[in-house]
Coordinates of C-alpha atoms in Angstrom, one line a residue:
X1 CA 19.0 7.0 7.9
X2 CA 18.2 10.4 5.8
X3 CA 17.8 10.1 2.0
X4 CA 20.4 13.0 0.8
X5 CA 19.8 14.2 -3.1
X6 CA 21.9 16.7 -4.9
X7 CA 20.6 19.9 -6.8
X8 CA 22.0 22.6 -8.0
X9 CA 24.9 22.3 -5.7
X10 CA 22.8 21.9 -3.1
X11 CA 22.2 18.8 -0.5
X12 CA 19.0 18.0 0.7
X13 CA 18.3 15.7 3.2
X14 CA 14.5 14.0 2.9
X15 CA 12.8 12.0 5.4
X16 CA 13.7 8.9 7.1
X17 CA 13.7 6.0 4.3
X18 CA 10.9 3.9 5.1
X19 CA 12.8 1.0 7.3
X20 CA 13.1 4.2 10.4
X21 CA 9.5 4.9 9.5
X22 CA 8.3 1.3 9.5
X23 CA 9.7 0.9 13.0
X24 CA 7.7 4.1 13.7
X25 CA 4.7 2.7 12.7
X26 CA 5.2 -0.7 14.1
X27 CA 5.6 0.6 17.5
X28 CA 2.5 2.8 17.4
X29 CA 0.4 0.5 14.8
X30 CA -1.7 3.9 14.4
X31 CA -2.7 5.2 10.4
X32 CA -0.9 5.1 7.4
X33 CA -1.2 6.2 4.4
X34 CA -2.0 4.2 1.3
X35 CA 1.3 6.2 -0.6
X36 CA 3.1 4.3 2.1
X37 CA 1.8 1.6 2.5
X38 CA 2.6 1.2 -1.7
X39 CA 6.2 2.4 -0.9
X40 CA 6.8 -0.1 1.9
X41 CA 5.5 -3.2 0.0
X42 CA 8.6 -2.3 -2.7
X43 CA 10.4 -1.2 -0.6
X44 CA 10.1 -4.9 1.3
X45 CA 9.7 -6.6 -1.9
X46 CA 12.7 -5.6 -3.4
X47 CA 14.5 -6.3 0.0
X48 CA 13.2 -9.9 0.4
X49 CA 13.8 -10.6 -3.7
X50 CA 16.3 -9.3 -5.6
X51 CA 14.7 -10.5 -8.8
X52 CA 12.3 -7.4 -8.3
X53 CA 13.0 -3.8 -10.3
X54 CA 11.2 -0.9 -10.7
X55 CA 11.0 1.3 -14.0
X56 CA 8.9 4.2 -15.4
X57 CA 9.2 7.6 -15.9
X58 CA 10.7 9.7 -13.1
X59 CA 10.4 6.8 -10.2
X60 CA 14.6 7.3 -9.5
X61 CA 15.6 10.6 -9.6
X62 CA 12.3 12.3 -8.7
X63 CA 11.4 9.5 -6.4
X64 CA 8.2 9.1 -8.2
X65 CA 5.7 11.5 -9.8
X66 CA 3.3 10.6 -6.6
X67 CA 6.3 9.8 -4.2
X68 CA 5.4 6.1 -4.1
X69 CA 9.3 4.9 -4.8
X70 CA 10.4 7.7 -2.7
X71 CA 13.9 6.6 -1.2
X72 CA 14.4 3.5 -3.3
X73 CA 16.9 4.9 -5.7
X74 CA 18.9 5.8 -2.8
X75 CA 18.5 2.3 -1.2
X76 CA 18.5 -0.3 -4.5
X77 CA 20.8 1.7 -7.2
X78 CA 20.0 2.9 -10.3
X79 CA 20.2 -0.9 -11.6
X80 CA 16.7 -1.6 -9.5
X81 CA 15.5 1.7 -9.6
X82 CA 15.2 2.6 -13.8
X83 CA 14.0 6.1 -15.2
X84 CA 12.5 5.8 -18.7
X85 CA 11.9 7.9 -21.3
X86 CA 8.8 9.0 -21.9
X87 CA 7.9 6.0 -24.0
X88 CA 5.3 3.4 -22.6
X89 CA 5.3 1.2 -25.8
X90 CA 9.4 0.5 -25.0
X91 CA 9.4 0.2 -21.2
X92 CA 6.8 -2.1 -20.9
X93 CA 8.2 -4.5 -24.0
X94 CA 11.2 -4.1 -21.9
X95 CA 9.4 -5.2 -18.5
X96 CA 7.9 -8.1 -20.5
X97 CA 11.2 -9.1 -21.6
X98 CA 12.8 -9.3 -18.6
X99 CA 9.4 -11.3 -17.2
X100 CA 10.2 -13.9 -19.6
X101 CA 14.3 -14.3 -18.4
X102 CA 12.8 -14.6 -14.9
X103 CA 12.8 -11.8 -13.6
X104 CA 9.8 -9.7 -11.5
X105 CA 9.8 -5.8 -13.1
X106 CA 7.1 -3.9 -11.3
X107 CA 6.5 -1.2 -14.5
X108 CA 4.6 2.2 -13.4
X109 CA 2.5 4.1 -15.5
X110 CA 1.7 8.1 -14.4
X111 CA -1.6 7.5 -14.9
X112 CA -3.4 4.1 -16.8
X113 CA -4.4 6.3 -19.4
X114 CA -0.9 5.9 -20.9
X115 CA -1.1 2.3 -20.6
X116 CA -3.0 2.5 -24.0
X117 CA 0.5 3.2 -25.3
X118 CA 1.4 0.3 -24.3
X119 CA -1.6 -2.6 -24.6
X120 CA 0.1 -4.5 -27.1
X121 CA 2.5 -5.8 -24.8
X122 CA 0.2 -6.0 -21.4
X123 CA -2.5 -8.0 -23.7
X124 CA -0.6 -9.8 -26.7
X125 CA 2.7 -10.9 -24.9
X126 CA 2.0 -10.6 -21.7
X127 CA -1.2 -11.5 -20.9
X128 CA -1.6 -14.8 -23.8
X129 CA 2.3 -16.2 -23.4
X130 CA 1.5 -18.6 -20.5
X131 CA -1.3 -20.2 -22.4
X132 CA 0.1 -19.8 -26.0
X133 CA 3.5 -21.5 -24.8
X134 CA 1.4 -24.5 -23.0
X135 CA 2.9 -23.0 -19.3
X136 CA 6.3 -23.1 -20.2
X137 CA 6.7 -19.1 -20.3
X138 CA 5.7 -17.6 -17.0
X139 CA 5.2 -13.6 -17.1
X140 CA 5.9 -12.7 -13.2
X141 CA 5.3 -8.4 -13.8
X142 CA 3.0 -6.0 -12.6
X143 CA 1.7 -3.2 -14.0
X144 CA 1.0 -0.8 -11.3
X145 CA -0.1 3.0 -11.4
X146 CA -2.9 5.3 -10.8
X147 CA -6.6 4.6 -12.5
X148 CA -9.6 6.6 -12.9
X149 CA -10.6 10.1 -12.2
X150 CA -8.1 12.4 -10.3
X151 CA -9.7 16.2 -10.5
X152 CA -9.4 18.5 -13.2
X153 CA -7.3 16.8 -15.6
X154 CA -9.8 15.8 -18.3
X155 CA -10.8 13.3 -20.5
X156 CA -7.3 11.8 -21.6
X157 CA -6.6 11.0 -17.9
X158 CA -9.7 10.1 -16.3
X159 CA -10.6 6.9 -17.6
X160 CA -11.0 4.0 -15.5
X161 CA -9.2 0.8 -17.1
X162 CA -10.6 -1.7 -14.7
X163 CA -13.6 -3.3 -17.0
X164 CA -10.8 -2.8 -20.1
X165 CA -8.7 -5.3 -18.4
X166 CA -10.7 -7.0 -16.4
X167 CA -12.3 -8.7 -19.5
X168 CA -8.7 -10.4 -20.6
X169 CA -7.9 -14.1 -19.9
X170 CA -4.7 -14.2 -18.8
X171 CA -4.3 -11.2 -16.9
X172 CA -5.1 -10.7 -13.0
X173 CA -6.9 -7.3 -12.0
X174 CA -6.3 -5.7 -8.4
X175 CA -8.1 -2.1 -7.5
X176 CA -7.3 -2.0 -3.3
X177 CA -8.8 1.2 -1.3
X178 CA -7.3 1.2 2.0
X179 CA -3.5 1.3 3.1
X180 CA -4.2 -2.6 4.3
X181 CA -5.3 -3.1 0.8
X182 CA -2.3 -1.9 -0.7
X183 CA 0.4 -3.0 1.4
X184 CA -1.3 -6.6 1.2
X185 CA -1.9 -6.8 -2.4
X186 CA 0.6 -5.1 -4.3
X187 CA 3.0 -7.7 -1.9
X188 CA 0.6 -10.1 -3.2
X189 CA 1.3 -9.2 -6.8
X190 CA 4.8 -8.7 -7.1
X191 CA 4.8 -12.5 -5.9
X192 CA 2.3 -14.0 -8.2
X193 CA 3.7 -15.7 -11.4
X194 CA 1.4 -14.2 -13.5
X195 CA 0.7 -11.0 -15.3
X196 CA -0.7 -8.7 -12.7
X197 CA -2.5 -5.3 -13.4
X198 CA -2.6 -2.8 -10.2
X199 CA -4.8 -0.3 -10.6
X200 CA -4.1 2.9 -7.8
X201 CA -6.3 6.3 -7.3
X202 CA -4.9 9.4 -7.3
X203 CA -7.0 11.0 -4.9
X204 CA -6.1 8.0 -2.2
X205 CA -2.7 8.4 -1.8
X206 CA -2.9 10.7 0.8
X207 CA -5.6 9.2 2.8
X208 CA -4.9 7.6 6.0
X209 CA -6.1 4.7 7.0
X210 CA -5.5 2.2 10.2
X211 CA -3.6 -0.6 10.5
X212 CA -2.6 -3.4 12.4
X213 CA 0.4 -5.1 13.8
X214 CA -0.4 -8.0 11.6
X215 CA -0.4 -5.6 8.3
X216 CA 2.8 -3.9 9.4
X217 CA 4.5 -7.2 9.1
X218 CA 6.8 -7.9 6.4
X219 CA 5.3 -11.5 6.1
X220 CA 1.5 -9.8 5.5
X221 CA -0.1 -10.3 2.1
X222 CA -3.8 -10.4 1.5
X223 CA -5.3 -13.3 -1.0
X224 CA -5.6 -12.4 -5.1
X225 CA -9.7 -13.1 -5.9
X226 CA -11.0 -12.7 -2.5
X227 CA -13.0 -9.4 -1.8
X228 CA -13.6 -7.9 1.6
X229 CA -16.7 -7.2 3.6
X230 CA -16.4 -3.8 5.3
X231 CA -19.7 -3.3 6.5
X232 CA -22.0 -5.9 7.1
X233 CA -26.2 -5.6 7.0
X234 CA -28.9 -7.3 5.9
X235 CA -30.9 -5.1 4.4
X236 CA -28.9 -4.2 1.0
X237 CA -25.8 -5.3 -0.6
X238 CA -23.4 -2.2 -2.1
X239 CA -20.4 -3.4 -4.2
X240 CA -17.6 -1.0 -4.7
X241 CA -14.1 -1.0 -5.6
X242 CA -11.0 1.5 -5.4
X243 CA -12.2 5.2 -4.2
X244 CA -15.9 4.1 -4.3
X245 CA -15.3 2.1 -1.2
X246 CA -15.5 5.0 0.7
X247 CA -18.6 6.5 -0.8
X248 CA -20.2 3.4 -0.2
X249 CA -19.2 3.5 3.2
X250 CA -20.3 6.6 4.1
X251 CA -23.8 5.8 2.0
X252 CA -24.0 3.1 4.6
X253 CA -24.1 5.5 7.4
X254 CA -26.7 7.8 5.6
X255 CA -28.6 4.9 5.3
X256 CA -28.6 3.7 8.5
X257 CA -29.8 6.8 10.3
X258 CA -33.1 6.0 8.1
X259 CA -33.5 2.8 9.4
X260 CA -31.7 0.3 6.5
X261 CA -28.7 -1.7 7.0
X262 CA -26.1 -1.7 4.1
X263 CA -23.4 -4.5 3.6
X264 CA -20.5 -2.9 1.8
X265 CA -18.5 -5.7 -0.2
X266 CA -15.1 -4.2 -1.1
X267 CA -14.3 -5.9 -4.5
X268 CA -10.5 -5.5 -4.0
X269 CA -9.9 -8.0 -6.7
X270 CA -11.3 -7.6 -10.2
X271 CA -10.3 -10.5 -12.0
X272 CA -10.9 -13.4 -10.8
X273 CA -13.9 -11.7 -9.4
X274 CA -14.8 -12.7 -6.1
X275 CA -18.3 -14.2 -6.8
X276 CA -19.0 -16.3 -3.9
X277 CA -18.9 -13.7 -1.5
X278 CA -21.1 -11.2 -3.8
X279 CA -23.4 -13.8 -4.4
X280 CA -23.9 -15.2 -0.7
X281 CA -24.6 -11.4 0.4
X282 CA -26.8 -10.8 -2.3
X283 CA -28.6 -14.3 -0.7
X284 CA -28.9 -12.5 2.6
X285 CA -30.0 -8.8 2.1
X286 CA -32.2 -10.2 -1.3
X287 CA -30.8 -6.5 -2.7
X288 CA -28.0 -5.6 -4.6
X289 CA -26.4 -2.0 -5.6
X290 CA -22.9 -2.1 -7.7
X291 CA -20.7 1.5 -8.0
X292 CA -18.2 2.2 -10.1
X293 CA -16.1 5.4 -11.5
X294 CA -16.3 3.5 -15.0
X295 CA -18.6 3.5 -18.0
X296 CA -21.6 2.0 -17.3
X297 CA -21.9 0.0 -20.6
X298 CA -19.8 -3.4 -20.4
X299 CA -18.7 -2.4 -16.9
X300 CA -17.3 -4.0 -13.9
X301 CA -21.0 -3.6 -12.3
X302 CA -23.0 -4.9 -15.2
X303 CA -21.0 -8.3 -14.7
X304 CA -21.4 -8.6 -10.7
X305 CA -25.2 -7.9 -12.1
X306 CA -25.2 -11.2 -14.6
X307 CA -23.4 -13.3 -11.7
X308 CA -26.3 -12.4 -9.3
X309 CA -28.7 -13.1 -12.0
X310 CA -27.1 -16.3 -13.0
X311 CA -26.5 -18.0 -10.0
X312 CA -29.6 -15.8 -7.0
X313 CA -31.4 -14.6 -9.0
X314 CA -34.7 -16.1 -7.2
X315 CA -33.0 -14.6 -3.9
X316 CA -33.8 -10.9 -5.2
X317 CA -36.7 -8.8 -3.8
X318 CA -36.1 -6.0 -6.2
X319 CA -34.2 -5.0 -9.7
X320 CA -30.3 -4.7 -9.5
X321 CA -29.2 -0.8 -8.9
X322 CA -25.9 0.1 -11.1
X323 CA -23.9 2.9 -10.1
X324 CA -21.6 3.9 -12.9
X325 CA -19.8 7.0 -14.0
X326 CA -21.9 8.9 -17.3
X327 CA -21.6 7.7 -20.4
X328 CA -19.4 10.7 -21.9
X329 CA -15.6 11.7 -22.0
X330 CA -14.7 13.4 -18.6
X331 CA -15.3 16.6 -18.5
X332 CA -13.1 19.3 -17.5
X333 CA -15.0 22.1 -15.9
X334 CA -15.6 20.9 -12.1
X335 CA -18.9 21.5 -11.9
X336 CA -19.6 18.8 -15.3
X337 CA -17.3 16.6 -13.6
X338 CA -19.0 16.0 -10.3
X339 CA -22.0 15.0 -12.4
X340 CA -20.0 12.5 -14.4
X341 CA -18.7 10.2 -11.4
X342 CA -21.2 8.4 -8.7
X343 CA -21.2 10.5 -5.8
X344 CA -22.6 9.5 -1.9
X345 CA -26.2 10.6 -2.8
X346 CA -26.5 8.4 -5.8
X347 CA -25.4 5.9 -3.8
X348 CA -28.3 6.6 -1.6
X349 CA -31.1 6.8 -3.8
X350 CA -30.4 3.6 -5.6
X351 CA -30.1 1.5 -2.0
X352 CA -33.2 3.2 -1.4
X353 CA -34.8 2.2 -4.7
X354 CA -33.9 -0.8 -3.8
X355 CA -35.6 -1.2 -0.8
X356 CA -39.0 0.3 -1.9
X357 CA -38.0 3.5 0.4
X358 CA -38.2 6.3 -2.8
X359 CA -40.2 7.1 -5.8
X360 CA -38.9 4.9 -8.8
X361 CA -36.3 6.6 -11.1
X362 CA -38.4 6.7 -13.9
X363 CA -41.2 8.5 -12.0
X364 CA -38.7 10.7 -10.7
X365 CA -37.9 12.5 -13.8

């Protein structure tokens, strides 16, 4: 079936909706790409519950600022499908709302940046009602939308939110990398009776990654608090989440070619944090390297750092390497904002550290 839109007089007709290119996929099983493999899981979602709406800004008409509700206007009405005005503070009270009537509102924000707008609600009346009303107010929303650097679009919205929420009782924290990641947790998310906060990158949407039969089906959903090992070694342990996944990965392969074997943890789940399987890693390869696009201070890295320490620490053969983004607003100019987020090389030098296979940092400089 062809989407059709209206402008200016004019028809359109868009691509298939998703259900002709889910058959597509299913029959080749081949790539996707994680901007589908978001719009699929609503798309399914909303098929399999009718409890679940979308709303943000442009996600009807426009099918999406990113094209991740793209054809679900069409398909669900504009009853399902809800523009907003340009007003995070009232959507998102709105979303909360409607969590506490029993319904599951999946709100989108263009970019996490502009979920500051909105805190109060995600923190104060989303995040605390369950415990504050002794479990007799369940918040079934998500808050989903892209996190983190993008390029070029400066300080206001780079930030990566992922420590920011991450430290919140109440709240669960999901940051997936590949198209299996996304299809399986957002699905995962949209189910859960709690608060959940899904936190995209830009620059992934249009990656492709493979996927199986078993991820194709409707029925697939991945675990919330279990991270993924994508790599396995035994030499050092790299923990990444969202788009560092990849740099991780391909640090792995750097590192291989000189003789040490990397085990890449994907994090997928922020909170709960999957500690068991960073710690029985760490255990193994007696080294341990955390990335992250955030700050460094208070970050998602410096508390995978304190579980290690906590729990193996006498299984460590060297200090702890944290890759973090630099400790200053993003900057705008390209060239000042490659040096402000972790790229493959850092990643490289720290494993290295790590391993006794460099000079020391502080000699370095």
């Amino acid at each position: 079936m062809l989407g059709v839109i209206i402008r200016n007089n004019k028809t359109i007709l868009l691509r298939p909706s998703f259900s002709s290119a889910f058959r597509q996929f299913s029959s080749s099983a081949k790539q996707m790409t994680v901007r589908d493999a978001l719009n699929s899981a609503l798309d399914e979602e909303m098929s399999a519950d009718p409890k679940v709406f979308l709303m943000g800004e442009e996600v009807g008409e426009y099918q999406g600022a990113y094209k991740i509700s793209k054809g679900l206007l069409e398909k669900y009405g504009p009853d399902r499908v809800l523009d907003t005005p340009i007003t995070e503070a009232g959507f998102t009270g709105i979303g909360v709302g409607a969590a506490y009537y029993g319904l599951k509102p999946v709100v989108e924000f263009m970019t996490f940046n502009f979920s500051m707008q909105a805190i109060d609600h995600i923190i104060n009346s989303a995040a605390k009602s369950n415990y504050m009303s002794a479990g007799q107010i369940s918040v079934p929303i998500v808050f989903r939308g892209p996190n983190g650097a993008a390029a070029g679009v400066g300080a206001q919205h780079s930030h990566c939110y992922a420590s920011w929420y991450g430290s919140c009782p109440g709240l669960k924290v999901l940051a997936p990398y590949s198209s299996e990641d996304a299809r399986g947790l957002l699905k995962a998310a949209i189910r859960d009776p709690d608060p959940v906060v899904f936190l995209e990158n830009e620059l992934l949407y249009g990656e492709s990654f493979p996927v199986s039969a078993e991820v194709l089906d409707s029925s697939f959903c991945l675990p919330i608090g279990k991270a993924k090992i994508e790599r396995e070694g035994k030499d050092v342990t790299i923990t990444a989440f969202s788009k560092m996944v990849g740099f991780a990965l391909k640090a792995a392969e750097i590192l291989a070619k000189e003789g040490i074997s990397a085990e890449v943890i994907n994090l997928r789940s922020i909170r709960p944090l999957d500690r068991s399987t960073i710690n029985a890693s760490v255990r193994k390869t007696n080294r341990l390297v955390t990335v992250e696009e955030g700050f460094p201070q208070h970050g998602v890295g410096a508390e995978i750092c304190t579980s290690v320490i906590e729990e193996s620490f006498g299984y460590l053969d060297a200090p702890v390497e944290r890759i973090a983004g630099a400790d200053v607003p993003m900057p705008y100019a390209a060239n000042l904002e490659r040096l402000a987020v972790p790229q493959v090389e850092d990643i490289v030098r720290a494993a290295k550290r790590a391993c006794h296979r460099s000079v020391p940092m502080a000699a370095a400089a």
